[in-house]
Tab-separated table of C-alpha atoms in Angstrom:
chain	number	residue	atom	x	y	z
A	1	GLY	CA	-3.442	6.522	-15.585
A	2	ILE	CA	-3.896	8.525	-18.785
A	3	GLY	CA	-7.219	6.965	-19.650
A	4	GLY	CA	-8.897	7.984	-16.359
A	5	GLN	CA	-7.631	11.498	-16.737
A	6	ARG	CA	-9.256	11.831	-20.228
A	7	LEU	CA	-12.615	10.229	-19.289
A	8	HIS	CA	-13.257	11.626	-15.776
A	9	THR	CA	-13.577	15.012	-14.298
A	10	ALA	CA	-11.404	16.058	-11.472
A	11	GLU	CA	-14.289	15.254	-9.039
A	12	ASP	CA	-14.766	11.847	-10.573
A	13	ARG	CA	-11.081	11.048	-10.258
A	14	LEU	CA	-11.019	12.046	-6.493
A	15	SER	CA	-14.056	9.950	-5.862
A	16	TRP	CA	-12.630	6.938	-7.670
A	17	HIS	CA	-9.292	7.304	-5.834
A	18	ASP	CA	-11.109	7.561	-2.358
A	19	ARG	CA	-12.979	4.347	-3.103
A	20	THR	CA	-10.103	2.320	-4.477
A	21	PRO	CA	-8.089	0.269	-1.914
A	22	MET	CA	-4.885	0.735	-3.968
A	23	ASP	CA	-5.232	4.556	-3.650
A	24	ARG	CA	-4.585	5.174	-7.355
A	25	TYR	CA	-5.655	4.703	-10.896
A	26	GLY	CA	-4.319	1.629	-12.648
A	27	ASP	CA	-1.681	1.986	-15.242
A	28	PRO	CA	-2.366	0.733	-18.778
A	29	ASP	CA	0.587	-1.589	-18.582
A	30	GLU	CA	-0.943	-3.284	-15.513
A	31	VAL	CA	-4.096	-4.045	-17.487
A	32	ALA	CA	-2.012	-5.204	-20.497
A	33	ARG	CA	-0.018	-7.640	-18.276
A	34	ALA	CA	-3.245	-9.181	-17.020
A	35	ILE	CA	-4.442	-9.617	-20.690
A	36	LEU	CA	-1.068	-11.096	-21.672
A	37	PHE	CA	-1.343	-13.557	-18.780
A	38	LEU	CA	-4.765	-14.654	-19.799
A	39	LEU	CA	-3.425	-15.187	-23.392
A	40	SER	CA	-0.453	-17.180	-22.258
A	41	ASP	CA	-0.052	-20.886	-21.762
A	42	ASP	CA	0.076	-20.262	-18.036
A	43	ALA	CA	-3.728	-19.480	-18.103
A	44	SER	CA	-4.622	-22.388	-20.363
A	45	TYR	CA	-6.792	-24.106	-17.723
A	46	ILE	CA	-8.561	-20.973	-16.481
A	47	THR	CA	-12.241	-20.825	-17.620
A	48	GLY	CA	-15.363	-19.076	-16.444
A	49	HIS	CA	-13.654	-16.466	-14.261
A	50	THR	CA	-13.961	-12.720	-14.096
A	51	LEU	CA	-10.601	-11.075	-13.465
A	52	SER	CA	-11.149	-7.551	-12.083
A	53	VAL	CA	-8.119	-5.459	-12.741
A	54	ASP	CA	-9.280	-2.416	-10.795
A	55	GLY	CA	-7.057	-1.896	-7.724
A	56	GLY	CA	-9.560	-3.754	-5.467
A	57	PHE	CA	-12.461	-1.344	-6.255
A	58	ALA	CA	-15.009	-4.258	-7.071
A	59	ALA	CA	-13.832	-6.392	-4.190
A	60	ALA	CA	-14.258	-3.584	-1.721
A	61	GLY	CA	-17.896	-3.383	-2.489
A	62	ILE	CA	-18.066	0.350	-2.019
A	63	LEU	CA	-20.072	1.523	-4.936
A	64	PRO	CA	-21.647	5.029	-4.712
A	65	ARG	CA	-25.358	5.201	-4.183
A	66	GLU	CA	-27.276	7.100	-6.896
């Protein structure tokens, strides 16, 4: 996605890509659709939940060690 290309170096993008189960950056429209869902009546009974819109990055549990 455009945001990742502006914020990360080529090395950072490759590292993120390699650690993301979906093998790609998310598209801003994908994030927007998640937000629209949470704002909709379809999500009216959802509370206390963290929705990770990250292509499986957080769920995979593969964070780099520093």
